[in-house]
mmCIF file of C-alpha atoms in Angstrom:
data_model
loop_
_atom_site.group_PDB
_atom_site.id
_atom_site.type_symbol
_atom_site.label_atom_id
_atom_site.label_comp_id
_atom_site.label_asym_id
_atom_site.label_seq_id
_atom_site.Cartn_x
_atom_site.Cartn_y
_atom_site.Cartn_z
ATOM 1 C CA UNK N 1 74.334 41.207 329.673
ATOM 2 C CA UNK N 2 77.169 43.414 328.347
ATOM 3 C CA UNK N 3 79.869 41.670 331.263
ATOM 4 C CA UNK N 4 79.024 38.421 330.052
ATOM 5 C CA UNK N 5 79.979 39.737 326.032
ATOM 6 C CA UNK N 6 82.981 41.445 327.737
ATOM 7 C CA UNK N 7 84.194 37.974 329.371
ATOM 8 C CA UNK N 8 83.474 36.162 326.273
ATOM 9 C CA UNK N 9 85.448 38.422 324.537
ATOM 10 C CA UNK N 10 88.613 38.439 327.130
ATOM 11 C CA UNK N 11 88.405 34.598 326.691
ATOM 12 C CA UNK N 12 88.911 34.074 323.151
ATOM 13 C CA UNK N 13 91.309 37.339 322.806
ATOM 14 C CA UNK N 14 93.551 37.371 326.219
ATOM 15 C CA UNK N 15 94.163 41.271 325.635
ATOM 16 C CA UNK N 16 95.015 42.690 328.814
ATOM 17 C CA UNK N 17 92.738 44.886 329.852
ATOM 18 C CA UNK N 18 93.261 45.557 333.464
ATOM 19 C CA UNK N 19 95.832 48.226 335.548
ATOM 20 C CA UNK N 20 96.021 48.779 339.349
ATOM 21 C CA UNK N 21 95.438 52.556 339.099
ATOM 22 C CA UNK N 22 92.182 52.137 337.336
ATOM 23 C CA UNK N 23 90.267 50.894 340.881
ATOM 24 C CA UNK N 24 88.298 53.292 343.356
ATOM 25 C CA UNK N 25 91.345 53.834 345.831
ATOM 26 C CA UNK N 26 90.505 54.764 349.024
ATOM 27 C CA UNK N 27 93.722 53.321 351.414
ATOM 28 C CA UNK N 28 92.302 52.020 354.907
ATOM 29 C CA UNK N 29 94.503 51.408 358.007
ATOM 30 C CA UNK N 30 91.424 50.358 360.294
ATOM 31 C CA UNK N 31 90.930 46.669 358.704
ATOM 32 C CA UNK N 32 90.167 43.928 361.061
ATOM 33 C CA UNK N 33 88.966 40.351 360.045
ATOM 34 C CA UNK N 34 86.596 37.827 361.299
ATOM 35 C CA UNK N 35 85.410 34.980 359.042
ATOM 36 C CA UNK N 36 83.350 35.617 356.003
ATOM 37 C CA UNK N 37 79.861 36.306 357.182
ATOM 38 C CA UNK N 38 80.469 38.054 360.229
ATOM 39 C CA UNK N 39 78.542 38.775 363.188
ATOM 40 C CA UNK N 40 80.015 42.294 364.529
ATOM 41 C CA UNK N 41 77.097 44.747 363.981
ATOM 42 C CA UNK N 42 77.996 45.183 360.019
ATOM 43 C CA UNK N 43 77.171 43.584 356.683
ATOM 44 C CA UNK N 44 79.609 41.464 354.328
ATOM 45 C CA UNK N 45 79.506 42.106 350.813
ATOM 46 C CA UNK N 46 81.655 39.780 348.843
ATOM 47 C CA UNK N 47 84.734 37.372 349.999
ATOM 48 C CA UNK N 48 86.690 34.314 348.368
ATOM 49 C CA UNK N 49 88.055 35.799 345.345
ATOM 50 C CA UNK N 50 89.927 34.267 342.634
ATOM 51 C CA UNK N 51 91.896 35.708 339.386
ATOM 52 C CA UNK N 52 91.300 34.647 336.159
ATOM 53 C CA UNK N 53 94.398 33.328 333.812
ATOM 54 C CA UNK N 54 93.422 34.490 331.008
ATOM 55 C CA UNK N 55 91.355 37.784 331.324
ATOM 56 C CA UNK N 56 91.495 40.594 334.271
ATOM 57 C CA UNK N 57 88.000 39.124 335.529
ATOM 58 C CA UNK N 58 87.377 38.062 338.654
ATOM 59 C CA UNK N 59 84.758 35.380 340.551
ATOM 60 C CA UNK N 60 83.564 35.830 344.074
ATOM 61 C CA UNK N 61 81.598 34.730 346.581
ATOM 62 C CA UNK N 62 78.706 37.403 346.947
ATOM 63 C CA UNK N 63 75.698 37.404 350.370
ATOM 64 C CA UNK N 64 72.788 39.397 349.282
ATOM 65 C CA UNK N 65 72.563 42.490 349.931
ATOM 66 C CA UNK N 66 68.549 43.059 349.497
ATOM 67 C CA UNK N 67 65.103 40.600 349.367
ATOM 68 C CA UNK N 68 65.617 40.885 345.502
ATOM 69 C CA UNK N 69 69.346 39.764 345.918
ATOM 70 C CA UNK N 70 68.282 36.650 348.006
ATOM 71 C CA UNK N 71 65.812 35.071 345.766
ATOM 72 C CA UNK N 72 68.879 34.199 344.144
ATOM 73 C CA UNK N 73 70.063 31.991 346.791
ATOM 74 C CA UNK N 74 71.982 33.028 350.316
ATOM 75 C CA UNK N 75 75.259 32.383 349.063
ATOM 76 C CA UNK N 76 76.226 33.304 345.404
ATOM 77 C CA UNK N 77 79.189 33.641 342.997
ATOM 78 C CA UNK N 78 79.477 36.460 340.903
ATOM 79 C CA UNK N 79 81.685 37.961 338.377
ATOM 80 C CA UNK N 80 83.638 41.308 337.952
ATOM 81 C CA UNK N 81 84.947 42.877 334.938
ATOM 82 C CA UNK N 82 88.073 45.020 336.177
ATOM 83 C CA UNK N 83 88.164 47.034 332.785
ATOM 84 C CA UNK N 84 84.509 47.927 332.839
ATOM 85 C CA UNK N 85 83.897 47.537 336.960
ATOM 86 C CA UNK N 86 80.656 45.404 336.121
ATOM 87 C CA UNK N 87 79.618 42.533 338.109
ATOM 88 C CA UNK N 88 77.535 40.233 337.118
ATOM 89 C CA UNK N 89 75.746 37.373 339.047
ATOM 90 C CA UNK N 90 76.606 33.650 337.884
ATOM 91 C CA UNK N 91 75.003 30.932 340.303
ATOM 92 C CA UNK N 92 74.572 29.450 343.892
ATOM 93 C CA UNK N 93 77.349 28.497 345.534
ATOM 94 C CA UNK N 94 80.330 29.686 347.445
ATOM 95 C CA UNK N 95 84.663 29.135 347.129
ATOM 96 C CA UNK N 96 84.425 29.308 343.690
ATOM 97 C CA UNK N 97 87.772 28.595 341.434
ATOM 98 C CA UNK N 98 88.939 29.487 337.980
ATOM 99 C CA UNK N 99 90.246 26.846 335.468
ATOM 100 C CA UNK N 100 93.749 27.860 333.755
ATOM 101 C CA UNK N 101 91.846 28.434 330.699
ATOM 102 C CA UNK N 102 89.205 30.273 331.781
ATOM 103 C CA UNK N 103 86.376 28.145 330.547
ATOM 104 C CA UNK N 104 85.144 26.588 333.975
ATOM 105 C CA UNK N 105 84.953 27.158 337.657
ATOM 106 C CA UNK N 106 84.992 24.721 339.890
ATOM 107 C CA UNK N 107 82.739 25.561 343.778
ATOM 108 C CA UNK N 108 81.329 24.749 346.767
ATOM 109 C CA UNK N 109 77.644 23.930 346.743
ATOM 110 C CA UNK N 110 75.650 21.869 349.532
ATOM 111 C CA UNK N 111 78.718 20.737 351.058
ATOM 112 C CA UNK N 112 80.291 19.150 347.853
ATOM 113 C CA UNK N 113 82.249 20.204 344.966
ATOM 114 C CA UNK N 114 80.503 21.017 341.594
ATOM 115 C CA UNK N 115 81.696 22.388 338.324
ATOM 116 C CA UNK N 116 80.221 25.211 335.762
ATOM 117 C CA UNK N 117 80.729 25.720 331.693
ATOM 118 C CA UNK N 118 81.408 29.743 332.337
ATOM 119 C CA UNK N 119 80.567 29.383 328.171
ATOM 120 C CA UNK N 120 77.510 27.485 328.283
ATOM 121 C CA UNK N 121 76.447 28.095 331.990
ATOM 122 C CA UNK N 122 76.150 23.880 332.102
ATOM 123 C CA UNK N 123 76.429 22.917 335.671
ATOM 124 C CA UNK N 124 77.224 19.410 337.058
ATOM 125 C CA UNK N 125 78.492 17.393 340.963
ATOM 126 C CA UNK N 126 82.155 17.146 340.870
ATOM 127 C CA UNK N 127 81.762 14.874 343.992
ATOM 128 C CA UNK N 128 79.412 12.740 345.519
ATOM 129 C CA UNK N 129 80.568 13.359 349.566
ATOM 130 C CA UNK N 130 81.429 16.050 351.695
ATOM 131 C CA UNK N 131 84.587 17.908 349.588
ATOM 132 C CA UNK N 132 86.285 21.591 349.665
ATOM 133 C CA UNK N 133 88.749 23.932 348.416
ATOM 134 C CA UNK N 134 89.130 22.914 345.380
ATOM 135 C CA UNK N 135 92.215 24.031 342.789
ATOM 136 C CA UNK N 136 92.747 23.005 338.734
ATOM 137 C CA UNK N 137 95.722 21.432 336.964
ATOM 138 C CA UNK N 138 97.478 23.894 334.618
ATOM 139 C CA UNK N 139 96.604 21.601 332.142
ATOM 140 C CA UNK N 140 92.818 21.674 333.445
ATOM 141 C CA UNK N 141 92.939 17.577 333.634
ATOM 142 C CA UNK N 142 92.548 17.078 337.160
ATOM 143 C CA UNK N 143 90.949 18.828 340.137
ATOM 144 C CA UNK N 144 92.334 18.803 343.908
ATOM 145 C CA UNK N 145 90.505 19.543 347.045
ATOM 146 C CA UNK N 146 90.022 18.135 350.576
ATOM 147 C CA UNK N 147 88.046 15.248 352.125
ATOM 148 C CA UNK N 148 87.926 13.542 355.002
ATOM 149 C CA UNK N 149 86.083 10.836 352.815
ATOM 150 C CA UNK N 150 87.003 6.998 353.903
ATOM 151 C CA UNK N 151 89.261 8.459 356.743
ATOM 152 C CA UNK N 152 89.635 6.318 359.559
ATOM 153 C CA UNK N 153 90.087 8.849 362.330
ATOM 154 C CA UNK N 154 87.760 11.775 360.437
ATOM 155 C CA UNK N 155 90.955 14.124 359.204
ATOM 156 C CA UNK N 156 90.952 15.506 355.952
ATOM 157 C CA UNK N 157 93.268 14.429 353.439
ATOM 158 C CA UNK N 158 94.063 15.779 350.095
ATOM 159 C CA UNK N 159 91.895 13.996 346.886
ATOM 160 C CA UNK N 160 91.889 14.587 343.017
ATOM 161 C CA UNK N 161 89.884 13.685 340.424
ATOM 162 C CA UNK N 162 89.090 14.658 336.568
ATOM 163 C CA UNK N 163 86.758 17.169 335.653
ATOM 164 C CA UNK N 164 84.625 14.401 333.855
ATOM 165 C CA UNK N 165 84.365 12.590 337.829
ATOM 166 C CA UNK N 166 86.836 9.950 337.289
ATOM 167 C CA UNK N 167 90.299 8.901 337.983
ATOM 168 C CA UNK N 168 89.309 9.587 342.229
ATOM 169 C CA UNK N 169 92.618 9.451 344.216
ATOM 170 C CA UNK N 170 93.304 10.214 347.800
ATOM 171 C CA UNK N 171 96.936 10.917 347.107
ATOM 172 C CA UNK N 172 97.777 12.367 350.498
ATOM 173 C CA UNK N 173 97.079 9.587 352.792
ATOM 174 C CA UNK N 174 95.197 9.631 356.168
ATOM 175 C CA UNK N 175 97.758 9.988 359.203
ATOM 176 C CA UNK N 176 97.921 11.838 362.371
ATOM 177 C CA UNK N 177 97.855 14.958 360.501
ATOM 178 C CA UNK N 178 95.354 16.193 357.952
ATOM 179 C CA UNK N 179 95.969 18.354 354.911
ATOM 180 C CA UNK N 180 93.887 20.776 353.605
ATOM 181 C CA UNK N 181 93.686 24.078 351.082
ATOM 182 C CA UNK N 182 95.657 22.656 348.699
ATOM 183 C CA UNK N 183 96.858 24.531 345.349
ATOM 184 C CA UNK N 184 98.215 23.103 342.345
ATOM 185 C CA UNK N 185 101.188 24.746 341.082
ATOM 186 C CA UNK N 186 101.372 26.702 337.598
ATOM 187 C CA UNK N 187 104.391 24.418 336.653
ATOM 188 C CA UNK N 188 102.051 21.156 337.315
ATOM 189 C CA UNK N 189 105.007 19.701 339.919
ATOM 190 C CA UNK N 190 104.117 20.382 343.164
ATOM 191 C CA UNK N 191 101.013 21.432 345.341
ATOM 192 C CA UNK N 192 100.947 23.775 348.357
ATOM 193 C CA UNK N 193 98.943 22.953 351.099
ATOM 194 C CA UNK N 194 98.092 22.868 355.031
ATOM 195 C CA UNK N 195 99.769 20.800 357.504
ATOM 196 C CA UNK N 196 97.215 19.953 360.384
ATOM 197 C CA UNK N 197 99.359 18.238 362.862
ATOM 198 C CA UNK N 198 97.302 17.670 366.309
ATOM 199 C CA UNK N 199 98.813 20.183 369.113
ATOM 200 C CA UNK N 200 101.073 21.397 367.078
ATOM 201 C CA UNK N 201 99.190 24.001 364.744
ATOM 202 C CA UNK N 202 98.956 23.854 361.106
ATOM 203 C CA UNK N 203 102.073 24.833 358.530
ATOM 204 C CA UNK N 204 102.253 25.492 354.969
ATOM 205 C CA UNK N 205 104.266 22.621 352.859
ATOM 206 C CA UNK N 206 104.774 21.184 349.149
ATOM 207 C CA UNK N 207 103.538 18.098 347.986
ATOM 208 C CA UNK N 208 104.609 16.274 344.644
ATOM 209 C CA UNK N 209 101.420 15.368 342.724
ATOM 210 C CA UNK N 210 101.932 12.068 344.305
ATOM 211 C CA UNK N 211 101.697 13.099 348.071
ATOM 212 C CA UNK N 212 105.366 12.623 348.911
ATOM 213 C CA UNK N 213 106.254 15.772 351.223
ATOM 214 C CA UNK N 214 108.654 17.445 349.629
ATOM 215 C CA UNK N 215 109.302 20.855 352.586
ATOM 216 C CA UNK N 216 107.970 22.687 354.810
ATOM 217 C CA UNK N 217 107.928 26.198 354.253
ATOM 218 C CA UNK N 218 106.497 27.951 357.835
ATOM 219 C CA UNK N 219 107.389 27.371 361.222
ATOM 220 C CA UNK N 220 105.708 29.279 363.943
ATOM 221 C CA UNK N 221 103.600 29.414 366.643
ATOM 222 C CA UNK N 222 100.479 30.379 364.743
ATOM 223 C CA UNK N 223 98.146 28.599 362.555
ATOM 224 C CA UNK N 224 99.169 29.095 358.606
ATOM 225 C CA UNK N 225 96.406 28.478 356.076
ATOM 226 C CA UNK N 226 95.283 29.239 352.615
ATOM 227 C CA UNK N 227 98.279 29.072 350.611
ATOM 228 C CA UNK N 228 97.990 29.839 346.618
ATOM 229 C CA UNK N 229 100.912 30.385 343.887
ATOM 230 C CA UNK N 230 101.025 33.592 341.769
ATOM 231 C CA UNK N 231 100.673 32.867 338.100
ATOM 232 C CA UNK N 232 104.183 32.246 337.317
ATOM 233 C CA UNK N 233 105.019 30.062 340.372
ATOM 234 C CA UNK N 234 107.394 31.924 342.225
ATOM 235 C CA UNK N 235 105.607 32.748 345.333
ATOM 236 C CA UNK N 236 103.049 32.011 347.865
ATOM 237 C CA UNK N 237 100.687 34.120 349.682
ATOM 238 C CA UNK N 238 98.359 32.644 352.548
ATOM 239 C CA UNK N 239 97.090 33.551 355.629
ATOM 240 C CA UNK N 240 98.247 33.576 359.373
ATOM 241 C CA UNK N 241 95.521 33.248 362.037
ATOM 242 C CA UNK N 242 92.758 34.761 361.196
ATOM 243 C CA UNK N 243 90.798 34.221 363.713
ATOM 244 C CA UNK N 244 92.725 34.784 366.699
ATOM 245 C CA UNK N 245 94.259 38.037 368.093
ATOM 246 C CA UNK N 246 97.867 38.291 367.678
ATOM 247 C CA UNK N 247 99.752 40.192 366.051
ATOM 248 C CA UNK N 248 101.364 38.499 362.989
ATOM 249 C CA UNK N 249 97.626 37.539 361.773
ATOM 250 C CA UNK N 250 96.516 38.380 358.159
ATOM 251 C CA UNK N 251 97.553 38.431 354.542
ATOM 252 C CA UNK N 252 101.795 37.136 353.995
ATOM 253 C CA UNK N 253 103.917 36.518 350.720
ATOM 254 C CA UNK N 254 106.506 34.460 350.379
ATOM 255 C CA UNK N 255 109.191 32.937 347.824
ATOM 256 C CA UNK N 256 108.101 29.983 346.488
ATOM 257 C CA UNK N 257 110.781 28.191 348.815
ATOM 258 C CA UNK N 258 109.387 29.590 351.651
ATOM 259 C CA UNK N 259 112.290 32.522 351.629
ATOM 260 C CA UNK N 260 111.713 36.007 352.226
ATOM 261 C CA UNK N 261 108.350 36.520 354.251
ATOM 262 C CA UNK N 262 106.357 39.274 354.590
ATOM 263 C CA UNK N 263 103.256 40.569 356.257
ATOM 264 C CA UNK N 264 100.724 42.416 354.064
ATOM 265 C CA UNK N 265 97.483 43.187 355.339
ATOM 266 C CA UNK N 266 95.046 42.110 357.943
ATOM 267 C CA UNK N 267 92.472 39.968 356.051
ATOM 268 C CA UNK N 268 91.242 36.537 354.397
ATOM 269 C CA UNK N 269 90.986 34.042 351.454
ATOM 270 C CA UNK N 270 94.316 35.718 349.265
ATOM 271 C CA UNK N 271 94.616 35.314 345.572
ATOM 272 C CA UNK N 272 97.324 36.544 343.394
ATOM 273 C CA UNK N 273 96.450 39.121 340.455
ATOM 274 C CA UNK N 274 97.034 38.122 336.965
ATOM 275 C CA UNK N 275 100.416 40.213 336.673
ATOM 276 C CA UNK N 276 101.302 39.076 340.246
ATOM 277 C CA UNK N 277 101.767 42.653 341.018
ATOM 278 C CA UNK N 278 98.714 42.701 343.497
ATOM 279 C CA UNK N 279 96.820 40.624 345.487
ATOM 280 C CA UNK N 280 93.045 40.778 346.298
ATOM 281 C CA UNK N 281 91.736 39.919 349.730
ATOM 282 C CA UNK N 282 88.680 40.144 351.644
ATOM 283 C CA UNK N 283 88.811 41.557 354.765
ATOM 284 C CA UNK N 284 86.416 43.684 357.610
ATOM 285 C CA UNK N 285 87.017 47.379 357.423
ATOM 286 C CA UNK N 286 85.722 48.914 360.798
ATOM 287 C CA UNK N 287 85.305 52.640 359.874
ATOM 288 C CA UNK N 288 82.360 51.208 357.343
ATOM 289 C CA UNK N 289 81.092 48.367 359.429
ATOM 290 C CA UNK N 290 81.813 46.478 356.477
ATOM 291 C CA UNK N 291 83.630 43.218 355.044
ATOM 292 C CA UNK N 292 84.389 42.816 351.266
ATOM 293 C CA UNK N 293 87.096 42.782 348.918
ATOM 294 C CA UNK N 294 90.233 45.246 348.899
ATOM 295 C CA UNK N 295 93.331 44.921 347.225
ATOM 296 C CA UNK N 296 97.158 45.284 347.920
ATOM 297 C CA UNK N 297 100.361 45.398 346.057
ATOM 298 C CA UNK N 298 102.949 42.732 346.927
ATOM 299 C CA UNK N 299 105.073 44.890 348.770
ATOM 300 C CA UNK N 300 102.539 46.343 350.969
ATOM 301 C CA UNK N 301 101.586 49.308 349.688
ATOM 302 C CA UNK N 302 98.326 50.788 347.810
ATOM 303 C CA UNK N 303 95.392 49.312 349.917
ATOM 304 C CA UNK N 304 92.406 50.002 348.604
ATOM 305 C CA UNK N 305 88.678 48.860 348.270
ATOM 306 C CA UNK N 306 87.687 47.030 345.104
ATOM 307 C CA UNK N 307 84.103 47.770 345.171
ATOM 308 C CA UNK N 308 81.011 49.231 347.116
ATOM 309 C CA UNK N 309 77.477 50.048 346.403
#
């Protein structure tokens, strides 16, 4: 198909090919968000985005839309071509992750993690137990994610291993808190992650690569979740709440050092645009009865839908 040639093509090349204004805009003020796959009348169309390095391409988690859509499984990952607007479908499976080069995606299938040649479309288990979220090394050696695998008191706790399924290391630890959602940082040093302390809510923090806390970076009264970097490290967006109603919920950005804060958007599952000019989000707009993927600039303005039938 011509998106695969086109991603091909971005891979080997890394011309830039991709700019805000080139997207269907349509701005909506009416966005609302329950979990991916809701249950409020309306369909979902695609959710859990991530941003390619080294091409404007993005992979997704797709729900079929039609009987001809679901043979393909009830939960797939797709691709999108911002320069051409194609999407393309890639395989079953949901959460799926870029590598920093571009070559691989790591994703959630039957509850564990498993990995996929985006050259050769080879697929193999990452994992062997129960395993999510998973998030690359810049230097594509290792993989992170969370497990509550061995843990005595069934919290999660933050694992890596290499892409070839050795080198397993819980480098967290299992305490009274669990950590989850962790993301590796472009620079390699640190991770950023959720802080599940027992009734106290959950906060985003830094890790070393060794699991040595290094700060927290939120303190409130509401859950924080989902951190990721931008591309060049120097801040943080993740998500507030989500699934209760108050009224700091939804997409925030932050420095790096957990300065500067701001509230973006109501909505889900952030991830940083190549330029780290944008972000893309998935999120429920009401006046459509419909939840998929929109997009935002970092300082709030220029909300619009990426895509709809």
């Amino acid at each position: 198909m011509k998106i695969k040639k086109n991603f091909l093509f971005l891979l080997l090349t890394g011309i830039v090919l991709f700019s805000c204004s080139d997207h269907p805009s349509k701005p909506k003020t009416d966005v609302i968000i329950p979990p991916l796959g809701n249950d409020s009348g309306g369909r979902t169309i695609d959710g859990e985005p991530d941003w390619s390095q080294v091409a404007d391409v993005i992979v997704f988690t797709h729900v079929p839309q039609n009987a001809a859509e679901a043979l393909d499984g009830d939960s797939q990952i797709w691709t999108m071509d911002f320069e051409s607007g194609e999407r393309e479908f890639v395989t079953q499976g949901s959460r799926p992750r870029w590598s920093a080069d571009g070559t691989h995606i790591a994703f959630h299938r039957n509850l564990t993690i498993w990995l996929r040649n985006m050259i050769t479309g080879n697929e193999k288990p990452l994992t062997p137990f129960r395993s999510f979220f998973p998030s690359w090394s810049p230097d594509n050696s290792w993989i992170i994610f969370d497990a509550e695998y061995l843990s005595p008191n069934q919290t999660a706790s933050i694992w890596k291993i290499h892409p070839d399924s050795t080198g397993l290391m819980n480098i967290a630890g299992y305490g009274t808190f669990a950590s989850r959602f962790p993301d590796w940082s472009p620079a390699g040093d640190v991770i950023v992650f959720e802080r599940y302390i027992q009734g106290a809510g959950s906060e985003i923090c830094l890790m070393d690569t060794s699991g040595n806390l290094i700060s927290q970076l939120t303190n409130n009264d509401y859950p924080d979740t989902h951190p990721q970097f931008s591309m060049d490290g120097k801040k943080i967006t993740w998500v507030v709440d989500q699934h209760n109603n108050n009224p700091a919920n939804g997409i925030w950005i932050m420095n790096a050092d957990g300065t500067n804060k701001k509230w973006l958007a109501k909505g889900g599952m952030p991830t940083f645009s190549r330029d780290g000019k944008s972000i893309i989000y998935f999120s429920w707009i009401d006046s459509i009865k419909t939840e998929t993927l929109l997009m935002i600039d970092i300082d709030g303005t220029n909300n619009k839908i990426v895509w709809l039938p």
